[in-house]
Coordinates of C-alpha atoms and ligand atoms in Angstrom, one line a residue:
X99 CA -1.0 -4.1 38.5
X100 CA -2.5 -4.2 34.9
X101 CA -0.7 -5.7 32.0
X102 CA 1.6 -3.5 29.9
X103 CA -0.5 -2.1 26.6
X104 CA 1.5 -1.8 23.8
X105 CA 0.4 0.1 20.7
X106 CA 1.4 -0.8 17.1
X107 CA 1.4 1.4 14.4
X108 CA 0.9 -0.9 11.0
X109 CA -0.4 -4.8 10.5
X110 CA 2.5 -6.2 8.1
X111 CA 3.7 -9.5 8.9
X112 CA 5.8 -7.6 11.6
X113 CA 3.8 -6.4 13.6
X114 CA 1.7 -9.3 13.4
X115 CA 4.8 -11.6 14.6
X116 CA 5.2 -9.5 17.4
X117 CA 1.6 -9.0 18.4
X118 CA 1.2 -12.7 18.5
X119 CA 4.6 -12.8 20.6
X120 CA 3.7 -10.3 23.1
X121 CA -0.3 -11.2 23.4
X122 CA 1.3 -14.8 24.6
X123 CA 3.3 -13.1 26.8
X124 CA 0.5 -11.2 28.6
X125 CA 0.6 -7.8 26.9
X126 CA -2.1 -6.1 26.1
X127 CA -2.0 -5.3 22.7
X128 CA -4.0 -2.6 19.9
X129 CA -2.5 -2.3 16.2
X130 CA -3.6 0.5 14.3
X131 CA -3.9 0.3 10.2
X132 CA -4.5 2.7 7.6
X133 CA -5.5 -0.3 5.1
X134 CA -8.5 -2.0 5.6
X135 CA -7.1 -5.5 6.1
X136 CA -4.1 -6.8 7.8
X137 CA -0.9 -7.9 6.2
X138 CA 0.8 -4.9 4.6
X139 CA 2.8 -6.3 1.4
X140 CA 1.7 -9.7 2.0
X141 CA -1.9 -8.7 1.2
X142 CA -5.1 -10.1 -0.9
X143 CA -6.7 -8.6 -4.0
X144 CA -10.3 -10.4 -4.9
X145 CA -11.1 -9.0 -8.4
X146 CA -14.2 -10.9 -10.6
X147 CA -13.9 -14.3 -9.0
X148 CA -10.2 -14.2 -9.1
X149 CA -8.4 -13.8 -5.9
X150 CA -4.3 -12.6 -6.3
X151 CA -1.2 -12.1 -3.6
X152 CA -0.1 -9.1 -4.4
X153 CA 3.5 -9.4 -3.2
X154 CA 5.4 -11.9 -1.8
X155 CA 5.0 -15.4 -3.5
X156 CA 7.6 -17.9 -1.8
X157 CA 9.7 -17.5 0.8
X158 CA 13.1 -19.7 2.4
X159 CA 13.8 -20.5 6.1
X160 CA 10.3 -22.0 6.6
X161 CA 11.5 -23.0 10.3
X162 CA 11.3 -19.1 11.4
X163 CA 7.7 -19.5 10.7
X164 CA 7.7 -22.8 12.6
X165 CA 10.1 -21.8 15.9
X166 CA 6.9 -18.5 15.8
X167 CA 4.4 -21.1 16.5
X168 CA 6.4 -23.0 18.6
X169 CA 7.1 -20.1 20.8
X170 CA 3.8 -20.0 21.7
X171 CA 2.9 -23.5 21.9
X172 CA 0.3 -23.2 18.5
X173 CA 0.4 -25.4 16.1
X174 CA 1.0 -23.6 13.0
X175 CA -2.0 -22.3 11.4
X176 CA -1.1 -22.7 7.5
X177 CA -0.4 -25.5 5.6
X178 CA 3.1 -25.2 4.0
X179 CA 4.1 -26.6 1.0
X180 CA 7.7 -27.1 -0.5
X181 CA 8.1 -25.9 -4.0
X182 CA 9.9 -28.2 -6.7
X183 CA 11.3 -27.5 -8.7
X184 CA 11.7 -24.2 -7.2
X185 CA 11.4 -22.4 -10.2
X186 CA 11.6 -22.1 -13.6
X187 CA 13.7 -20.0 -15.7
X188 CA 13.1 -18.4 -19.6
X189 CA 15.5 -17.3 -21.2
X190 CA 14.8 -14.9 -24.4
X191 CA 16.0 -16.7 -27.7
X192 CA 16.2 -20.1 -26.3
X193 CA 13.4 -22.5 -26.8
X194 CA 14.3 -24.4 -23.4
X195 CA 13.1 -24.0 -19.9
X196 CA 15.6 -24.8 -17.1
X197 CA 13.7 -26.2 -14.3
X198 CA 15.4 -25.1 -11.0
X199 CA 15.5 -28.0 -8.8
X200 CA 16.9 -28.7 -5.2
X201 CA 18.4 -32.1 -6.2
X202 CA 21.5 -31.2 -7.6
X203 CA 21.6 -34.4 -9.8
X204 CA 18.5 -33.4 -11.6
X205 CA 19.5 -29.8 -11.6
X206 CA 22.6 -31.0 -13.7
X207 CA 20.5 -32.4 -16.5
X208 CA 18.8 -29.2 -16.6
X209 CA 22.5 -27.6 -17.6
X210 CA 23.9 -30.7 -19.4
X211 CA 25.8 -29.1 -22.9
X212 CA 26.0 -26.3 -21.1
X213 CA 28.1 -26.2 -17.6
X214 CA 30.8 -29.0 -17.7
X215 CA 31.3 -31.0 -13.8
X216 CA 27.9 -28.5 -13.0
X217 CA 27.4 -30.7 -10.0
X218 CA 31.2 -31.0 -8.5
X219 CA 31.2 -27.1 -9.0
X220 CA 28.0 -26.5 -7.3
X221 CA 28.6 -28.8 -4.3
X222 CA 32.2 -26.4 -4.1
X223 CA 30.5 -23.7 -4.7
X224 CA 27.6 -24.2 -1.8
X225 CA 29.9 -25.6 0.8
X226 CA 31.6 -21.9 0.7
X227 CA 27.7 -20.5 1.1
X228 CA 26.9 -23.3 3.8
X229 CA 29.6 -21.8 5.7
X230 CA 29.3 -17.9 5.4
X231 CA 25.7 -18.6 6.2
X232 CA 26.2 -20.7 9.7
X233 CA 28.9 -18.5 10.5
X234 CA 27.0 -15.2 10.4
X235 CA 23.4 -16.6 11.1
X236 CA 23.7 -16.2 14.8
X237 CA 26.2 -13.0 14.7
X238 CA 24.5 -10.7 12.3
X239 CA 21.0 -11.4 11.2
X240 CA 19.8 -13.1 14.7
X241 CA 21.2 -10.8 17.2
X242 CA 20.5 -7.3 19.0
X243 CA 23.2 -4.3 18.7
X244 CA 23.4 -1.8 20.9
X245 CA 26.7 0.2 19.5
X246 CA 28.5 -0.1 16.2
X247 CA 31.7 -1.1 18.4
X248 CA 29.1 -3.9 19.3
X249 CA 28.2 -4.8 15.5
X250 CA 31.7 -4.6 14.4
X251 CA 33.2 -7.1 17.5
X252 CA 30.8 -9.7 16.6
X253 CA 31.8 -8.8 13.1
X254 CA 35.1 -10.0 13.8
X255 CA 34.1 -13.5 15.6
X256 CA 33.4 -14.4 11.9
X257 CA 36.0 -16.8 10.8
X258 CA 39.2 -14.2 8.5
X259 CA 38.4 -16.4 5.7
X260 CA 35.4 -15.1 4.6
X261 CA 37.1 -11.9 4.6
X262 CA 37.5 -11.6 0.9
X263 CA 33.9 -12.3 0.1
X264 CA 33.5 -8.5 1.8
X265 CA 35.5 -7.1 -1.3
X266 CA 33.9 -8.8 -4.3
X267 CA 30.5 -8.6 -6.1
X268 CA 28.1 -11.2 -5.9
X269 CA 28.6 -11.7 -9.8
X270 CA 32.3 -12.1 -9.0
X271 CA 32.4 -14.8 -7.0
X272 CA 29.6 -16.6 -9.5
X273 CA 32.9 -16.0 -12.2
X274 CA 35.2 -17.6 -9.9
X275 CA 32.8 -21.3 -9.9
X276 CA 31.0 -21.3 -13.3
X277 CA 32.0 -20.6 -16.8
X278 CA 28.5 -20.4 -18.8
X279 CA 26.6 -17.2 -18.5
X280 CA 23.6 -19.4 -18.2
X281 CA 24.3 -20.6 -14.6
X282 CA 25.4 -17.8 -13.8
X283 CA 22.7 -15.6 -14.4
X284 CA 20.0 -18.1 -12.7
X285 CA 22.2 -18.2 -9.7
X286 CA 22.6 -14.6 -9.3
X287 CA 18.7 -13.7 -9.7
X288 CA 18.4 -13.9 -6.1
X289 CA 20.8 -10.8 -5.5
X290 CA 16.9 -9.2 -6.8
X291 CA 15.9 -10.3 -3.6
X292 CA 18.1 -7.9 -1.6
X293 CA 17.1 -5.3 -4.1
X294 CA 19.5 -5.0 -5.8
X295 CA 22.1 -6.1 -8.7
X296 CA 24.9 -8.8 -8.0
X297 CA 27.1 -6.3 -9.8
X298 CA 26.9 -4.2 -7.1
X299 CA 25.4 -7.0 -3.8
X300 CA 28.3 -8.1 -2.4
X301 CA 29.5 -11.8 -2.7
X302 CA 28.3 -12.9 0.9
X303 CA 25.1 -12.8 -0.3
X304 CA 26.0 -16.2 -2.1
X305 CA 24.7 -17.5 1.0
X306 CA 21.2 -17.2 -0.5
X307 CA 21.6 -19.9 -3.3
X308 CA 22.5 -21.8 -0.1
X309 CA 19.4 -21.3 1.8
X310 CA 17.5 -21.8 -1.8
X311 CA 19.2 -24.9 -3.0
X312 CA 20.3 -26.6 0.0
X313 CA 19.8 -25.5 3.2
X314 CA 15.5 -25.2 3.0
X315 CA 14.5 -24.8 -0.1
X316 CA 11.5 -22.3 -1.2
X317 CA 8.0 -22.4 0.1
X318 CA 4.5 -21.5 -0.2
X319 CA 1.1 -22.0 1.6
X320 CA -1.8 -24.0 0.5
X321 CA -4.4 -21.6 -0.6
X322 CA -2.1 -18.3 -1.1
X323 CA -0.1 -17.2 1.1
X324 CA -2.8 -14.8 2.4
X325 CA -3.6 -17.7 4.0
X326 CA -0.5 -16.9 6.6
X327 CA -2.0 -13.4 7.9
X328 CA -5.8 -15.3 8.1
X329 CA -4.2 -17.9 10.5
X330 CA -2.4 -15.5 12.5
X331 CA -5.6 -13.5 12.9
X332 CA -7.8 -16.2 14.0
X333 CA -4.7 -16.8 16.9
X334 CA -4.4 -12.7 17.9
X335 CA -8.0 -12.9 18.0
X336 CA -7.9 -15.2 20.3
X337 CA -5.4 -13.5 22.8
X338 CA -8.0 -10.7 22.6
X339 CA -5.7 -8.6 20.1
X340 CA -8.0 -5.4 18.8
X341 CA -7.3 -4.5 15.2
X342 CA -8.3 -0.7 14.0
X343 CA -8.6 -0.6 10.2
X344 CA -9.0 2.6 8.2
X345 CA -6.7 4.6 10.2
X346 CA -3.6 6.1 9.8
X347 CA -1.5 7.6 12.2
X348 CA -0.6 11.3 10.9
X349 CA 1.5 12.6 14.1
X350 CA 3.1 11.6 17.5
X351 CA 3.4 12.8 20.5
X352 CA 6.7 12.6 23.0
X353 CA 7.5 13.8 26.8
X354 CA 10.3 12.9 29.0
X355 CA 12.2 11.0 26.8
X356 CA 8.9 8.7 26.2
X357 CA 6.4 8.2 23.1
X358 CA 3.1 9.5 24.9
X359 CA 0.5 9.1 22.0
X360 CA -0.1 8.6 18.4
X361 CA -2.8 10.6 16.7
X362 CA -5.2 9.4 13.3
X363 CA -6.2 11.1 10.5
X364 CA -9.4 12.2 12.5
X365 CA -7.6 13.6 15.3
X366 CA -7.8 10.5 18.0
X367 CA -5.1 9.8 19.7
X368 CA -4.0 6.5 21.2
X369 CA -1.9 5.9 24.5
X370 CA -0.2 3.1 25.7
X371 CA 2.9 1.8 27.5
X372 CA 4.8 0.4 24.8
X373 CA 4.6 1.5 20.7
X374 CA 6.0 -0.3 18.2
X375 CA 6.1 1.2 14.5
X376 CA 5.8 -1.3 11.5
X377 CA 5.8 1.4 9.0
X378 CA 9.6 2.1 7.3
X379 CA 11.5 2.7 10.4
X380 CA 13.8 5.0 8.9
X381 CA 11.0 6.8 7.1
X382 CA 8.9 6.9 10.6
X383 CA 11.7 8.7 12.3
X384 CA 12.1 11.5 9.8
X385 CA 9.1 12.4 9.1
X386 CA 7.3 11.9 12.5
X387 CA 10.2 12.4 14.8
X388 CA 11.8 15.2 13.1
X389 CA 15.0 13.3 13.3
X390 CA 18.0 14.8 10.4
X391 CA 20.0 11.9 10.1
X392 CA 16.7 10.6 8.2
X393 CA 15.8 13.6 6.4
X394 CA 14.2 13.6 2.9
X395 CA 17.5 14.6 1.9
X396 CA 19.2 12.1 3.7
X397 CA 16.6 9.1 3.4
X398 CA 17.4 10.0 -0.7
X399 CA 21.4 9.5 -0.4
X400 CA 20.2 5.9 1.8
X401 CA 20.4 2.5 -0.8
X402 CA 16.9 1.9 -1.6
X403 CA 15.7 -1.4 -3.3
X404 CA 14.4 -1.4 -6.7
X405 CA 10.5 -0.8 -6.7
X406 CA 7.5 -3.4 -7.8
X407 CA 5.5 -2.7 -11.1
X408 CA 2.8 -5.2 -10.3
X409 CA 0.3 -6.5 -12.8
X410 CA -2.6 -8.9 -12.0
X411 CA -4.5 -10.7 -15.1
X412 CA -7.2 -12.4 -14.9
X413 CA -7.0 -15.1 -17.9
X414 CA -10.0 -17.1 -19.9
X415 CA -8.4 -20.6 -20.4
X416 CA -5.4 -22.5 -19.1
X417 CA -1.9 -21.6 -20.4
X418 CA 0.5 -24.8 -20.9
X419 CA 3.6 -23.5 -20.9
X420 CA 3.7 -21.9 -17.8
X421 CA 4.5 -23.3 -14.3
X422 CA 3.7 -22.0 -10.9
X423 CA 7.0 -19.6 -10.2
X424 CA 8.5 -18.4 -13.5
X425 CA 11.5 -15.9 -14.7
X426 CA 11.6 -14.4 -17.9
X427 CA 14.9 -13.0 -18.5
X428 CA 16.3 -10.7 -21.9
X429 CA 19.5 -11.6 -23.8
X430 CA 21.6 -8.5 -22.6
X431 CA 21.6 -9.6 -18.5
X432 CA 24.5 -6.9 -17.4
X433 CA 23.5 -3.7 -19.5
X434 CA 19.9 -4.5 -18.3
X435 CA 21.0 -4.7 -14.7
X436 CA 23.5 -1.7 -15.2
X437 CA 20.5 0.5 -16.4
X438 CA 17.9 -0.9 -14.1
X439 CA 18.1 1.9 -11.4
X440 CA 19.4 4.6 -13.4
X441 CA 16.3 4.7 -16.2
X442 CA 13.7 7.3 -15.9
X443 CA 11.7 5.7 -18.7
X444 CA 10.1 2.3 -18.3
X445 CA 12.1 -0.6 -18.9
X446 CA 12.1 -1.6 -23.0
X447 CA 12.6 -5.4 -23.0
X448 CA 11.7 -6.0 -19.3
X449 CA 13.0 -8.9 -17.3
X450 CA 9.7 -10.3 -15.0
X451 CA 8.6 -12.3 -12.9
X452 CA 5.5 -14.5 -13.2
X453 CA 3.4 -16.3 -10.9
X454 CA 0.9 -18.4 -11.6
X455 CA -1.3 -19.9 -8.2
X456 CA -3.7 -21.3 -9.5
X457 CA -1.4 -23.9 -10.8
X458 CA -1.6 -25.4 -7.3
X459 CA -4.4 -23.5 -5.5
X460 CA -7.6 -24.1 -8.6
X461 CA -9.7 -22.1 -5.9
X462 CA -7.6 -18.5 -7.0
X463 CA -9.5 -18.5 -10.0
X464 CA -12.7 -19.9 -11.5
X465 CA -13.0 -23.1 -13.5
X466 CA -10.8 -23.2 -16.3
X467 CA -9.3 -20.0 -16.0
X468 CA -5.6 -18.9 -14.5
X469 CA -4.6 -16.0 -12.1
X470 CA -1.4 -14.1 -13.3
X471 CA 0.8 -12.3 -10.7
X472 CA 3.1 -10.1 -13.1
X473 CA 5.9 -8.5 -11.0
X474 CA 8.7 -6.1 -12.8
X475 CA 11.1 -4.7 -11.0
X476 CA 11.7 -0.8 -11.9
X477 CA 13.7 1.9 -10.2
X478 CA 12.4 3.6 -7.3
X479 CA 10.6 7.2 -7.3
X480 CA 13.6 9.4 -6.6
X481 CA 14.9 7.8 -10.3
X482 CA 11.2 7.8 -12.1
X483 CA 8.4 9.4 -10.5
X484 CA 6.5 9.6 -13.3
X485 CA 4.3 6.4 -14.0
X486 CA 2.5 8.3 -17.4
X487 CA 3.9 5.5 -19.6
X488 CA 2.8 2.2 -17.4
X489 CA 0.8 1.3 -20.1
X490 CA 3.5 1.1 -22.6
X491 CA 5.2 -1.3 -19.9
X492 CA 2.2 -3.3 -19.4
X493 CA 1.4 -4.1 -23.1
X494 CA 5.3 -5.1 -23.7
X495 CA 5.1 -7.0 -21.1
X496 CA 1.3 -8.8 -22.0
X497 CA 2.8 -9.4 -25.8
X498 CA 6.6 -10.8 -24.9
X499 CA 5.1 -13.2 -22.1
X500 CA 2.3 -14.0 -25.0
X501 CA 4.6 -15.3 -27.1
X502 CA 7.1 -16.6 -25.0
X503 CA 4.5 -19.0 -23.6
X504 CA 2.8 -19.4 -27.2
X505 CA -1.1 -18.4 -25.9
X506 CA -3.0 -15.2 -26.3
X507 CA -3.1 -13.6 -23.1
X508 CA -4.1 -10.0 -24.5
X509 CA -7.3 -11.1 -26.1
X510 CA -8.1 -13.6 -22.9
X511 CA -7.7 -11.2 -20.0
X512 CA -11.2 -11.2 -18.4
X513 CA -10.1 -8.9 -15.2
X514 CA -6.5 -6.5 -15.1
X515 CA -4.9 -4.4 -12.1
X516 CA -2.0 -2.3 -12.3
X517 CA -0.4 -1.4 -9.4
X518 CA 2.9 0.9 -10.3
X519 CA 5.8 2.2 -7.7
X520 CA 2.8 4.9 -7.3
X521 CA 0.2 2.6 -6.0
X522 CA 2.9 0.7 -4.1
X523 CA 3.9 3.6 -1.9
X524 CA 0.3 5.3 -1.3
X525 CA -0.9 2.2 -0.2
X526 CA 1.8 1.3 2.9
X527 CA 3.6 4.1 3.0
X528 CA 6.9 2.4 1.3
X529 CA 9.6 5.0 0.8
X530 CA 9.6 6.4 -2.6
X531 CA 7.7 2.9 -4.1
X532 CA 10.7 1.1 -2.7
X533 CA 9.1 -2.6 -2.7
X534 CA 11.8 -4.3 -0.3
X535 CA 12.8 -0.8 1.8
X536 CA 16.4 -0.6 2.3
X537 CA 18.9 -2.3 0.8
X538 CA 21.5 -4.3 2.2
X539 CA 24.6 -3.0 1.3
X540 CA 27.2 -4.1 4.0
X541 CA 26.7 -0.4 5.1
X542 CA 23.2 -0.4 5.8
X543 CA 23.0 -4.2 7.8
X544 CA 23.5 -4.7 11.6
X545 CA 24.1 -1.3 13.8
X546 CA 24.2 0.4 10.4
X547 CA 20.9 0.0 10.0
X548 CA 17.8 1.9 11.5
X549 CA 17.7 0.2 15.1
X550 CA 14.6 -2.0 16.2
X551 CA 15.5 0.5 19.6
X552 CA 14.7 3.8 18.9
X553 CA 17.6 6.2 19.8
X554 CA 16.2 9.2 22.0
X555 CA 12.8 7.4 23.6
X556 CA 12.7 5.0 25.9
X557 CA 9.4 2.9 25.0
X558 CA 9.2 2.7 21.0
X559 CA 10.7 0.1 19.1
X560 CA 10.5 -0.8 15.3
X561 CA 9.6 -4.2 13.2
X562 CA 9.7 -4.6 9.5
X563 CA 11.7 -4.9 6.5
X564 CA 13.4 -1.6 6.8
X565 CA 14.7 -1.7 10.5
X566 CA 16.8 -5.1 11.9
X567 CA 17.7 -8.1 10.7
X568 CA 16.0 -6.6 7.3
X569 CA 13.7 -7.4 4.7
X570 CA 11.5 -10.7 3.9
X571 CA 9.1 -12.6 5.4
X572 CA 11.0 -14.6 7.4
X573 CA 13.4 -12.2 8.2
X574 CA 10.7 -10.1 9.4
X575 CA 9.5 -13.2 11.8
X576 CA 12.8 -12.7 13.2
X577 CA 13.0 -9.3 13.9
X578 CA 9.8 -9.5 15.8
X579 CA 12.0 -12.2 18.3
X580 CA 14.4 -10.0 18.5
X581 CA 11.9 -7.1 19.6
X582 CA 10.6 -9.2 22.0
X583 CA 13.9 -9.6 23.6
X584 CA 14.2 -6.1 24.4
X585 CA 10.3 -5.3 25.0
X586 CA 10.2 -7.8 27.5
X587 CA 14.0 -7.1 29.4
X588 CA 13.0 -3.4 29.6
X589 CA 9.3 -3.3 30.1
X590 CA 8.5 -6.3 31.7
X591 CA 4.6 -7.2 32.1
X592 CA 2.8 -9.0 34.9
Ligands
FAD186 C1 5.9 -7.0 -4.9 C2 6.6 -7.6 -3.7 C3 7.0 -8.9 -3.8 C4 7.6 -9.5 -2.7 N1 7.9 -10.9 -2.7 C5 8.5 -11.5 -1.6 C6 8.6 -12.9 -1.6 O1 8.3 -13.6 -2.6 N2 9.2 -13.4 -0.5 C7 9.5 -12.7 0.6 O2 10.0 -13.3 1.6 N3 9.4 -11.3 0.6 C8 8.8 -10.7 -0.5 N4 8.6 -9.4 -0.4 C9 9.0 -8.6 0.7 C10 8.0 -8.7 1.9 O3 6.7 -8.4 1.4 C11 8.4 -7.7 3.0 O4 9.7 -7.8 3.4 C12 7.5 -7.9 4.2 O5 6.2 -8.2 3.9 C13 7.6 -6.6 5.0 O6 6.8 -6.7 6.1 P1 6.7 -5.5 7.2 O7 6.6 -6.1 8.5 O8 7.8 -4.6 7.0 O9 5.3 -4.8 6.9 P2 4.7 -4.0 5.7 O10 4.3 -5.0 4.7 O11 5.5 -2.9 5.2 O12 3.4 -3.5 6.4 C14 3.4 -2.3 7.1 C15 2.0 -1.8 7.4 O13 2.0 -0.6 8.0 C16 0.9 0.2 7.5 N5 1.3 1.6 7.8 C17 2.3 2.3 7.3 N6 2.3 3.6 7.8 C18 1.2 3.7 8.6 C19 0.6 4.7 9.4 N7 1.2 5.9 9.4 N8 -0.5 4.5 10.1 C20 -1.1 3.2 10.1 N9 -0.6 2.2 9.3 C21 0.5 2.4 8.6 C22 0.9 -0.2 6.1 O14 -0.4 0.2 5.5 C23 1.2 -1.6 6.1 O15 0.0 -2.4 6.2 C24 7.9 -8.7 -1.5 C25 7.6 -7.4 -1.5 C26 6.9 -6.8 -2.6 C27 6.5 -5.4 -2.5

């Protein structure tokens, strides 16, 4: 008997997980892309002797990566490096810069004058995250559901007294620990993350600063973190993985309550045992299965997360006052959040995110230069489709971050790529520009979320950040385990 083939449909970090997973385990495995280079949002863009990452910058649980190596008995095939301080923050009229460290002695200098007992409150504060965290870790984000009765059972082996976290915001339970707005807003950045506000995130997601401050801190990978999709490819090369570039799968084929074949844009189509889909997995399912529950209509009513308005700058000289990871944040916090998703118009005053790698990797850009990673979060395409102005958005942004770090950047840029909410769903297919894919809303997490299982056939399964546990890199790594599980229970190979 021949081992299983299993087709997947996308080369994110998903799918690459799980080919790497199932190649170890003896499938046979083909992934088909409609980029031509692997890693989806965790991708590479070389421009003029600068070379950028043109999403994800850092990531937390660094041990998911490690227990996917370990799994199949490979070293792992990046270097990783800790970040400290984590990050920095800037915050508009204020000349300082807090430096966001892990050490929660040093990170109380950083709010001396400003948070009173900063370090008694934050050890209360990320005791009450530490537990949330271990007490849902194995029952919601590292599990399989079959049924919502399922879900909601293991729901309920979560100890009562997290029980009012379910009914407060994320800002809320910030309130109830610190009294400066200062704190409070740094800590509540990572509700971004998820996509969303922490007006509206709800207060479990505290469990982040845990994972950020305590529990494993932030991490990158020596070179870029491109460097993470190169070593997994050298590995699935080894396991005699094929990768098909420059082609996208335009329609499917089912029989018999079975996925029979997925067909390119040239009209090939590609059989095999077993299909995974790495594209948005509630997406995938209404517009090549046909399915109403995820309608255009209905994938609009879904929680989206915001969208990324991406900017890559290519700079002549080195700029002091910037570090590696950096925040700069306006003086209105709430009404800026409040607005946020609502404003068809680009943002006035825009809150960003900057990221400088060549601060620790020199090789992202030539000799005495600097590689800018610009990222803006902006509401997704049901809210603005209309990207006419990005220019507007991109100069504010080039002149506040100009003189907020005291150096010219607009009359240094020697290279400059856009990439708006546009760009950012053409190029993977992300619903509506969505940069994250669905949000996590207590609603739309566990067996309310698009399975990894599909519902009607038999041999198709999804990875990514819109199906199960949800969105992230890590969080990805995990939901290609969690694949595997089931792949491997209900088609078994020799
Ligand atoms: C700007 C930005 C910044 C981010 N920053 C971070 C961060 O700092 N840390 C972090 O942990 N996470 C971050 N994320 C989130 C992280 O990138 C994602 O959660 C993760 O990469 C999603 O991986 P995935 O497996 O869903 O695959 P994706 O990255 O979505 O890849 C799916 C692949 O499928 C391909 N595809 C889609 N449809 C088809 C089709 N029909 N035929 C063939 N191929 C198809 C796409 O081209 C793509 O290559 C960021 C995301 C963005 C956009």
């Amino acid at each position: 008997m021949a081992n299983k083939t299993v087709t997947i449909v996308g080369a994110g970090l998903g799918s690459l997980a799980t080919a790497l997973r199932l190649s170890y385990k003896g499938y046979q495995v083909h992934i088909l892309e409609k980029q031509e280079r692997a890693g989806g949002r965790l991708n590479l863009l070389e421009k003029d002797g600068f070379t950028f990452d043109i999403g994800p910058s850092f990531f937390s649980m660094s041990y998911e990566f490690r227990e996917l190596f370990d799994s199949i008995g490979e070293p792992i095939p990046f270097e990783l490096v800790e970040l400290n301080p984590l990050y920095t923050v800037n915050m508009a009229g204020q000349d300082r810069v807090f430096q966001i460290y892990k050490d929660l002695g040093k990170l109380a200098e950083e709010f001396k004058g400003i948070e009173d007992d900063f370090e008694v409150k934050a050890r209360k504060y990320l005791k009450g995250a530490r537990e949330i965290f271990h007490d849902t870790e194995y029952k919601v984000i590292k599990k399989n559901f079959d049924s919502i009765l399922g879900f909601l059972m293991s729901m309920a082996t979560v100890p009562m007294k997290h029980l009012p976290k379910m009914f407060r915001t994320f800002w809320e339970e910030l309130e109830r620990h610190f009294d400066s707005e200062e704190v409070k807003i740094i800590f509540s950045l990572v509700a971004f993350f998820l996509g969303a506000t922490p007006f509206n995130t709800p207060s479990v997601y505290n469990l982040l600063n845990y994972t950020e401050l305590e529990h494993d801190g932030y991490w990158n990978v020596k070179g870029g973190m491109y460097k993470i999709v190169d070593g997994i490819l050298g590995l699935l090369d080894k396991k005699g993985v094929t990768i098909q570039y420059n082609t996208e799968i335009k329609s499917v084929k089912h029989n018999g309550g079975k996925l029979t074949s997925v067909m390119d844009q040239n009209g090939k189509e590609y059989s095999s045992d077993v299909f995974v889909i790495n594209a948005d997995a509630a997406w995938f399912r209404g517009h090549f299965l046909g399915r109403k529950k995820y309608s255009v209509e209905k994938l609009d009513k879904l929680e989206w997360t915001l969208a990324p308005f991406t900017i890559y700058l290519g700079i002549k000289g080195q700029i002091p006052g910037i570090h590696h990871h950096n925040y700069f944040l306006g003086d209105n916090f709430k009404g800026y959040a409040d607005t946020i998703f609502r404003s068809s118009v680009a943002p006035k005053k825009p809150y960003y995110y900057v990221n400088v790698a060549s601060k620790s990797n020199p090789e992202c850009a030539p000799e005495g230069c600097e590689n800018l990673f610009i990222l803006c979060p902006v509401p997704d395409r049901r809210v603005k489709p209309n990207w006419d102005d990005a220019d507007s958005l991109v100069d504010e942004i080039i002149e506040d971050l100009g003189s907020r770090v005291k150096f010219d950047i607009k009359n240094n840029i020697l290279t400059k790529v856009v990439y708006t909410p546009i760009e950012w769903e053409s190029m993977f297919n992300l619903y509506r520009g969505s940069g994250l894919g669905l949000a996590h809303g207590l609603n739309q997490i566990g067996a309310f979320r698009p399975s990894n299982k599909d519902e009607e056939l038999d041999n198709l399964y999804y990875v990514g950040a819109s199906t199960t546990p949800g969105t992230g890199l890590p969080i990805v790594v995990i939901g290609s385990k969690l694949i595997l599980e089931r792949i491997e229970n209900e088609h078994p190979t020799v």
